[in-house]
Each structure stands twice: as C-alpha cells, then as structure tokens.
C-alpha positions as MATLAB code, in Angstrom:
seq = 'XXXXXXXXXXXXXXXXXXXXXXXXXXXXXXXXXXXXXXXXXXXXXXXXXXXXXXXXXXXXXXXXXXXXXXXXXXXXXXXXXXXXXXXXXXXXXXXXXXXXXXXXXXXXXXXXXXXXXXXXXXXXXXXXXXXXXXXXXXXXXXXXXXXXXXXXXXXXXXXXXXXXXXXXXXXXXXXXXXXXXXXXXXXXXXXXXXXXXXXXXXXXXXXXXXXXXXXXXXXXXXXXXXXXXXXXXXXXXXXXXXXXXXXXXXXXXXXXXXXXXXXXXXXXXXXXXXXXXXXXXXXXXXXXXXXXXXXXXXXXXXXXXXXXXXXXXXXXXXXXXXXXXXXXXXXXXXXXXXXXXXXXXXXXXXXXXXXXXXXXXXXXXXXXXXXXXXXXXXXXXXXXXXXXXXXXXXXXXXXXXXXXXXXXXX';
ca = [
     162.159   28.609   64.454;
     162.867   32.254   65.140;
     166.545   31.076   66.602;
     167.078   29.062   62.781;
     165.989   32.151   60.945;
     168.181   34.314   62.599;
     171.249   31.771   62.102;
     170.296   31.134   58.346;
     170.512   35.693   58.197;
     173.798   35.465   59.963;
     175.165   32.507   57.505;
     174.003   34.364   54.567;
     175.655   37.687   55.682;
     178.806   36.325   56.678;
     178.914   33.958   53.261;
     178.774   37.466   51.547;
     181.223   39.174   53.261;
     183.569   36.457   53.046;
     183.110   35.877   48.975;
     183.450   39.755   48.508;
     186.456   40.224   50.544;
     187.848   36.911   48.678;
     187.122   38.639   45.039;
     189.009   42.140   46.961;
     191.808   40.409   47.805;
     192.475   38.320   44.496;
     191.343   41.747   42.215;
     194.215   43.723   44.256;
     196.805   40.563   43.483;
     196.000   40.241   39.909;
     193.968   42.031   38.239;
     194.908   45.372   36.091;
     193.360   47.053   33.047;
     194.622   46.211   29.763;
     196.794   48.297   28.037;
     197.128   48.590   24.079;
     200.287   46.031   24.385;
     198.140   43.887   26.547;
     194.891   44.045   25.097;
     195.042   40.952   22.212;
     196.775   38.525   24.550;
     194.293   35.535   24.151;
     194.085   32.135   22.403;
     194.748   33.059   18.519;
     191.726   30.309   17.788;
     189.693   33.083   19.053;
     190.780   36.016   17.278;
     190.379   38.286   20.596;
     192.330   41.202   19.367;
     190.222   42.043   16.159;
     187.508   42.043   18.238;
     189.076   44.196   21.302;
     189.532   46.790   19.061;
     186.347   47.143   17.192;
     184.118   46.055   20.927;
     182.355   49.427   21.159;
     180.982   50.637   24.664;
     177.178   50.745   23.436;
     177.160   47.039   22.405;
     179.344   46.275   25.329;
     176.117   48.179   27.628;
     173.799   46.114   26.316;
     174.826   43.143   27.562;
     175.466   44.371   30.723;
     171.747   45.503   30.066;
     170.408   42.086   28.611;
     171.935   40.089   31.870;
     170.528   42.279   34.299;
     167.101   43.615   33.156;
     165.957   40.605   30.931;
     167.081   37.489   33.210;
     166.465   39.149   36.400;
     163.017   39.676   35.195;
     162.777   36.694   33.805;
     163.656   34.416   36.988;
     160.662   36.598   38.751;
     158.195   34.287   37.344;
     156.109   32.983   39.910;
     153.899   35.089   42.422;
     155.431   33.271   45.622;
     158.985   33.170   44.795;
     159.019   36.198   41.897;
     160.317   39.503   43.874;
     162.648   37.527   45.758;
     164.215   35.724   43.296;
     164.789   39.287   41.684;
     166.505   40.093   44.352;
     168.293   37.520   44.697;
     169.335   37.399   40.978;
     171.110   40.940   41.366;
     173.356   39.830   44.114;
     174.132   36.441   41.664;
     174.991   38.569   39.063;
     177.188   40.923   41.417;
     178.905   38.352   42.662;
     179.210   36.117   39.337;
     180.709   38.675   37.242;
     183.357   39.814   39.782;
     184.474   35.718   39.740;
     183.602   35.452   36.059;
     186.676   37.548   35.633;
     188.967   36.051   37.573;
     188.535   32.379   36.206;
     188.454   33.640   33.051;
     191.437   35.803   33.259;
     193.514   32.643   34.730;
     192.705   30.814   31.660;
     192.414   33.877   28.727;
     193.859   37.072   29.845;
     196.869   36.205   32.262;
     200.092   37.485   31.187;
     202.929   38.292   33.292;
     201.633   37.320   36.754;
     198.477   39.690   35.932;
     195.070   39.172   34.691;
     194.431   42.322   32.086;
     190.828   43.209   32.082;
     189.331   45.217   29.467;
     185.684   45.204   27.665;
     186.294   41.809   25.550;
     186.990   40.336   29.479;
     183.929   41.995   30.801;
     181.781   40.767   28.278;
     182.418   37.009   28.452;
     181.899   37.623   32.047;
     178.282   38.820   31.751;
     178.011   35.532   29.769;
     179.237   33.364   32.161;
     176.677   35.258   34.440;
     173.580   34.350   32.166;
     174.673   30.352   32.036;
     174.481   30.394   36.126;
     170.969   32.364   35.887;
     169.957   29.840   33.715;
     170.372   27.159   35.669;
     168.810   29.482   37.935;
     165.644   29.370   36.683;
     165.330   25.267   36.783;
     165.649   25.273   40.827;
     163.596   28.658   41.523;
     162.186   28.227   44.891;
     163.800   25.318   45.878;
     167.066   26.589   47.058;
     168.016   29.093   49.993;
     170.331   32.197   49.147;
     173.376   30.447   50.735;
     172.735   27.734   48.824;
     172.305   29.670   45.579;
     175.425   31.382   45.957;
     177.662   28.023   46.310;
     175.889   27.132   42.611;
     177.376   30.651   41.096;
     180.386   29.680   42.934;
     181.163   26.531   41.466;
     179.331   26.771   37.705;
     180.974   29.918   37.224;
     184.287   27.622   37.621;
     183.039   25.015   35.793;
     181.342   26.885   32.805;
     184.711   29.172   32.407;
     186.594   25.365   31.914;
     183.874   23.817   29.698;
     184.163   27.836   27.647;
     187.240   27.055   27.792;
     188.290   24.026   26.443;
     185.585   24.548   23.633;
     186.523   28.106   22.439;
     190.468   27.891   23.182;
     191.474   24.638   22.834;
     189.185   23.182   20.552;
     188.702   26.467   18.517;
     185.361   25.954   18.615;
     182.788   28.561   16.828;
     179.929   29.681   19.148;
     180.006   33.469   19.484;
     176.237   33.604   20.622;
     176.460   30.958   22.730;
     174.105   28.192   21.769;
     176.785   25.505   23.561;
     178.788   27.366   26.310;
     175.518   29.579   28.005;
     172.335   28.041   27.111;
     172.698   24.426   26.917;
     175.361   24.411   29.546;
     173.065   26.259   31.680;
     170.104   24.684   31.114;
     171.387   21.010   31.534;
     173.664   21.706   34.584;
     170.325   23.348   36.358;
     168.557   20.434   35.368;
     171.051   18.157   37.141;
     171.063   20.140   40.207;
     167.089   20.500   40.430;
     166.971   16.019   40.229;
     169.800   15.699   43.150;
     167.724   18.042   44.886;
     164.413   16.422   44.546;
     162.302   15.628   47.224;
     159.248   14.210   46.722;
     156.631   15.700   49.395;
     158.432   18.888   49.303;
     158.183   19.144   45.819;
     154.486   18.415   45.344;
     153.699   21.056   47.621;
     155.562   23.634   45.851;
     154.186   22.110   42.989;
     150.597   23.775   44.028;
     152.037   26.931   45.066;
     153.558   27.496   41.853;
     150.701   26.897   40.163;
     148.976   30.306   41.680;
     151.606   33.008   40.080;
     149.414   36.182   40.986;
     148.754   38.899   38.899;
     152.408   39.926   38.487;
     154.034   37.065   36.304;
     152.395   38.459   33.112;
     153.980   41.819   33.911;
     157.737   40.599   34.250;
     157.188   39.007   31.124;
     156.040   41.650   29.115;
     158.857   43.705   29.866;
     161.282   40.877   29.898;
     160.164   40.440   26.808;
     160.545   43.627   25.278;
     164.062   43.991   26.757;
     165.280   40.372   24.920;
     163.804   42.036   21.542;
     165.717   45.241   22.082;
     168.597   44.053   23.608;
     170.043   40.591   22.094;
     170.651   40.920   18.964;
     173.535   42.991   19.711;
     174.365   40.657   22.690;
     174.525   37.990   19.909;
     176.751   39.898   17.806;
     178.954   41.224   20.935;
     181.912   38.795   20.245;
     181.129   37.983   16.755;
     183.673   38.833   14.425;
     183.316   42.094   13.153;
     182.295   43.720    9.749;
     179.670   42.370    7.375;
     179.839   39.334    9.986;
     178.551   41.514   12.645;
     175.337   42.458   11.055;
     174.731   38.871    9.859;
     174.676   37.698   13.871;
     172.358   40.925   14.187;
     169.604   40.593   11.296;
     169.895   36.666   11.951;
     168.623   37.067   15.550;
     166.332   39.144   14.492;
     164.620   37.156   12.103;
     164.918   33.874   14.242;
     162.638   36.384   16.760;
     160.027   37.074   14.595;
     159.662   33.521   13.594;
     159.513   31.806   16.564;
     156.830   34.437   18.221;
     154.671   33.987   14.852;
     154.578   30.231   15.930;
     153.172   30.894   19.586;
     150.264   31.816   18.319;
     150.212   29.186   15.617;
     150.169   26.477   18.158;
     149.120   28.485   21.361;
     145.634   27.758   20.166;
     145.963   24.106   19.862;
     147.595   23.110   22.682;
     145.453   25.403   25.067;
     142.046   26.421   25.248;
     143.356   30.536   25.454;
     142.941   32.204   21.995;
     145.238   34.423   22.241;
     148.497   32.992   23.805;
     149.710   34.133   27.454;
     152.588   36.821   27.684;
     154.317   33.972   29.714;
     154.256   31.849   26.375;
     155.384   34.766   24.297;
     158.673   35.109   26.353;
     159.801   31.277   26.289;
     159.322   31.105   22.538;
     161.323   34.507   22.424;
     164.430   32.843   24.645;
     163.839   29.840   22.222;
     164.407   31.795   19.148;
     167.586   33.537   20.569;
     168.902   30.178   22.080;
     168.893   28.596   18.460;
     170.945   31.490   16.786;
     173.697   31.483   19.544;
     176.513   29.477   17.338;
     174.991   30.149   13.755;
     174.314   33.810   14.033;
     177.529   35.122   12.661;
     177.305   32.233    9.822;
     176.173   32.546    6.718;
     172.189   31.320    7.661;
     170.255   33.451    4.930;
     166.950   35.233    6.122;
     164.798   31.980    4.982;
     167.005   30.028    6.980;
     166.435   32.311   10.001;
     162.970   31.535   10.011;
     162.531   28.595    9.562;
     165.291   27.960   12.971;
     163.071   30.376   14.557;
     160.284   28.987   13.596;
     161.225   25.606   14.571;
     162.496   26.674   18.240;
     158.877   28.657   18.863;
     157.658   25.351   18.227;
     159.607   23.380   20.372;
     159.293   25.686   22.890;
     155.785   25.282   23.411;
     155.840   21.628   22.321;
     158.685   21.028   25.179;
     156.309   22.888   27.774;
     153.161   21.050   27.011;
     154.443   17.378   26.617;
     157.853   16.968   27.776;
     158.053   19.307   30.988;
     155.801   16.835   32.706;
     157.733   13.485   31.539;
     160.428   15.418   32.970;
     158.605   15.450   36.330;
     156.698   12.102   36.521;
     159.556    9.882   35.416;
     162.996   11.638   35.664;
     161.868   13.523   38.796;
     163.181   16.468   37.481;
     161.062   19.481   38.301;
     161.861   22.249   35.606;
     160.633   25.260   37.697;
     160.876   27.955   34.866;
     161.332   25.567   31.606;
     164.904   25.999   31.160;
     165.000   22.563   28.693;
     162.344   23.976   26.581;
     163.586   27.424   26.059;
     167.457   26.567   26.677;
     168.527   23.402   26.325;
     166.476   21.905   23.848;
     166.862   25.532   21.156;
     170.994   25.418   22.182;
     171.291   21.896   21.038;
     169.245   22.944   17.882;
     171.374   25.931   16.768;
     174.701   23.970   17.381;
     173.346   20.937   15.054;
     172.324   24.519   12.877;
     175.977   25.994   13.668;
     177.423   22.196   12.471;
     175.132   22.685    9.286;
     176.544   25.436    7.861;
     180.136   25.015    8.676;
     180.044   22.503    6.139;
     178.649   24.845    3.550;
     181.280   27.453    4.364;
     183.851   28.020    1.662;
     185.743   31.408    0.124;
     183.276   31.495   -2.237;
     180.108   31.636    0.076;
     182.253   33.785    2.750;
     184.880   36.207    0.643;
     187.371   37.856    3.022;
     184.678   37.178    5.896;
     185.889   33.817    6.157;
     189.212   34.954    7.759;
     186.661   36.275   10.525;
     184.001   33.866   11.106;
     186.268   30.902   10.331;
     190.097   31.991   10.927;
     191.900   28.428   11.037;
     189.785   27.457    7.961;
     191.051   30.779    6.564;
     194.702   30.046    7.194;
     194.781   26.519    5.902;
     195.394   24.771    9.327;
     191.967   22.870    8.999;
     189.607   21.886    6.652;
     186.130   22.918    6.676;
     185.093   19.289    7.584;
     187.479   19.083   10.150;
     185.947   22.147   11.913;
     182.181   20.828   11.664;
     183.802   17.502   12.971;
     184.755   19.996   15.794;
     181.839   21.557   16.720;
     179.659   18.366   16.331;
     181.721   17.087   19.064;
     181.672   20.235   21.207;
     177.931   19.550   21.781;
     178.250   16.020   23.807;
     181.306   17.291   25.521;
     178.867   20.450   26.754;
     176.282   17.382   27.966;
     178.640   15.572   29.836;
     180.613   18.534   31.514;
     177.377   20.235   32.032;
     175.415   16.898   33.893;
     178.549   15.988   35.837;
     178.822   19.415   36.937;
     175.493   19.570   37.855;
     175.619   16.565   39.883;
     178.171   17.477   41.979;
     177.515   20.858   42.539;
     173.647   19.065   43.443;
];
C-alpha cells in the first residue's frame, strides 16, 4: 500500500511536469501578445474587436476572480473530500487556462503562424476553465488527481470545438454562457460520473458524503457572496458593449434576487428546516446565473428577469429533491455536487429563454443596439427567425457534443 502511494505521488508529479513543460514549449512557439493591428483578428460573427477595445481590466479581474474564488469554493462541498478538492481545483484552473489559450488561439486568434493573446483571449479562457470545474463538481471524490487532470485535458479540447463551432461558425448568441459553460459542463460531467460508476464503491461514498462536517456551510456562504458580487460583470464580460452591457448586468442581477426569494418559498416544503440551508442558497444562486447566460445581453425586461430567476430557484431545488435521486437509482448517475440541477437543467432554460427573445428582436425593440447584440441580423445577412432557428439548434448540438465527450473522456 505504502509502495502504490508513493507510485500514484510520483505519477502525479511527473504528469505535472510533463503538461507544464508541454504548455512552455508550445507558449514559446506560438504565442505573442496582441498588438493594436492584431487585436480584432477573430470570426466577424463574433464581433471580437468592438469588444477588445472597450474589455476593461476591472471586469476582465473579476472573472479571473469569479473562476477562482467562487468555483474553487464551491467544489469544497463535502467535509471528506472539501479542502482537497480546493486544492486540487487551483492546480485545474492553472493548468486549464494555460491550454484554454492555446486551443482557443488555434481556432480564434491565430494569424500569421502566431496565436495573439490579449484580455478578450484571456477571458474566454477563464470560461473554458469554469465548464471543466463544472463537470468537476459531478465526479467530486470519485476521481484521483491524475485522473482529474486528463478530464481538463481533453474537455478543455473538446469545449473550445463545441465554443467553437457554436459562436464562430454558427454565429451563435450566448455571451453568458448558458450553452457553451454550463450545460456543456454539466452534461459532459454527468457522462463521465455514469462510465465511472461502480456500484459498491459508490454506495460507500454515498454515506461518507452524507456527513459534510461543519465546514460545507462556510464555503457556501462565501461562495455565495462572491457569485453575487462577482457575476454579473462576468455575464456582461463579452457582451457587446454600451446600453447592452448594463442590460447583461441588471438582468443577472434581477434573475439573483428571484431565484434566492424562491429557496425559501419552497425550502420549507420540501424540508422540514424553516429557514433554508446556506448549501440551498448557493445552488439556487448558480441556478439563477445559469439561466441568464445567453439572454442577459437581450432585451429580457426586469419582469422577465424574475420570473427566469424565479423559475431556475425553483428548479433548482425541485431538481435536488426529486430528480437527483432518479438520477442515481435508475441512470446510475451519481451527481456528487448537483451539477444538473444548478447547471444543466437552468443552461437549457435560458437558451430556450435566449431562443425566446431572439424572435422578439427587431430595430424597433433594439435601436442601434441591435448592430451589437445581433450583428448579422443588423447587416441583413439573416433574418431574425433564421437566427432563433440557430440557436434552437445550438442547444441539442451542446447535448450531443457534450455526452459523447463525456463518454469518451469516461
């Protein structure tokens, strides 16, 4: 036993060292920083360069901010597993930013033989990093750390394709990213934590689980509290700027409010606690921020806010108290941390949302903030059907790539 240990140090160590001297060699080849002639060089269906120039460095901290503080805290969940899957989470995101940018550059920011890296680059990055802590959080405690670094490995690969094909080819909307981070995420952790499903194994963890320890409540709180200061300008970090910007901002925020008011509507029911647990608090506050991902920059009105929030509080709870255990019992799917309630169930929401109200969006409704929010409905080359045709379909195409991905990768 003491011989295995020491092997499984030595294979984690040398995994390391050969990843980081991998992402060395491969930064010193191609990457640069952008220059002012370099910095819009992106798929024009994304409208990069109006955004380069108006990404300012406090927004571009916070998400930095939101990956690091709120999902690291938010993967130490349970007692058992909590401070080393904190641990564990910084060296994900280390490593799953620094590859984040080079599979993204390939495909976004290559030009000349280089990949030009600048804050817009950095920034879709940290995203890619919160879709592979996601997934994360549905297989906490069942995996080893070599075996969690070969998942950032290969999601980070295939969530940069599945961003890819979505955002650039497709011209897809989803600047909060309902699709691309949270349903991705959630759904290719899901697929992963079946393949890896063992059925005595996972009983017993199972019970240990179920005694978190005094901490749990404390990561959440403050988890917590960073998601509410933090993401709304993580939302609004690649929206299109101007009045656009503070719709994705005052959207997120209302979608927050609403879906925390309906913890402690239902909290009550479902549970014999009067007053709902801090753990509760924090998956109807990932819920709510989950649902605005594609429709935050859209025109959603306040009341409409709500009432999306409102709705993912509820299925966030709902999810956790009926459908977590039909996960378990007949799809053997053991959803350590929730991910389909708080994730996957709130991203499919908003983009259904996000489909919604591209149909409603017209000059009229938008002004010149169409040209921003939808730029090839702006310039004539499609109709505003045609684009809700577009992102309808961008939601099974996320499923598929998302489960396949997961299975292999499982």
């Amino acid at each position: 036993m003491p011989e295995h240990a020491a092997a499984s140090r030595l294979c984690f160590s040398g995994l390391c060292f050969l990843l980081q001297i991998l992402n060395i060699l491969l930064f010193a080849v191609f990457v640069r920083y952008s220059s002012d002639s370099s910095s819009d060089h992106c798929p024009p269906q994304r409208n990069c360069s109006r955004r380069n120039q108006d990404l300012q460095h406090p927004r571009f901290q916070d998400v930095h901010s939101q990956v690091l503080l709120s999902f690291g805290l938010l993967v130490a969940f349970f007692g058992r597993y909590g401070l080393g899957s904190a641990a564990i989470s910084i060296l994900i995101i280390a490593f799953a930013i620094q590859w984040a940018v080079l599979t993204q550059g390939f495909l976004n920011f290559f030009l000349n033989g280089k990949i030009f890296v600048g804050a817009q680059s950095m920034v879709s990055a940290d995203f890619c990093t919160a879709a592979v802590l996601i997934s994360m959080g549905a297989v906490l405690g069942r995996m080893n750390p070599v075996q969690t670094l070969l998942l950032a490995l290969l999601e980070v690969i295939l969530c940069t394709f599945n961003e890819y094909i979505l955002l650039s080819l497709m011209g897809v909307r989803d600047s909060g990213r309902s699709l691309t981070v949270h349903t991705f995420g959630a759904y290719f952790g899901l697929m992963v934590s079946r393949l890896l499903y063992q059925p005595h194994k996972d009983k017993r963890k199972r019970e240990e689980w179920q005694d978190m320890g005094p901490q749990p409540d404390v990561f959440a709180v403050v988890g917590t509290i960073y998601l509410w200061i933090f993401w709304p300008s993580v939302t609004s970090a690649s929206t299109a700027h101007g009045n656009a910007e503070n719709w994705a901002v005052l959207n997120t925020y209302f979608t927050l409010v609403a879906s925390t008011v309906a913890t402690f509507i239902l909290s009550p029911v479902l549970y014999e606690e009067g007053t709902p647990r801090m753990v509760l608090i924090q998956d109807a506050t990932l819920a709510g921020m989950a649902v605005m991902g594609m429709a935050g920059e859209m025109l959603v009105t306040p009341f409409g806010a709500l009432i999306a929030g409102f709705l993912a509080g509820l299925i966030s709870l709902l999810g956790l108290r009926f459908f977590t255990p039909v996960l378990y019992s007949r799809l053997k799917i053991h959803d350590a941390c929730g991910v389909h309630n708080n994730h996957g169930l709130p991203g499919i929401l908003g983009s259904l949302l996000g489909t919604l109200l591209t149909l409603l969006a017209t000059a009229d409704t938008y002004g010149d903030r169409l040209e921003l929010v939808f730029p090839l409905v702006a310039e004539g080359s499609r109709t505003v059907t045609d684009q809700a045709f577009v992102q309808l379909g961008a939601l099974p195409l996320t499923l598929l790539l998302a489960m396949l991905g997961g299975c292999f990768t499982g």
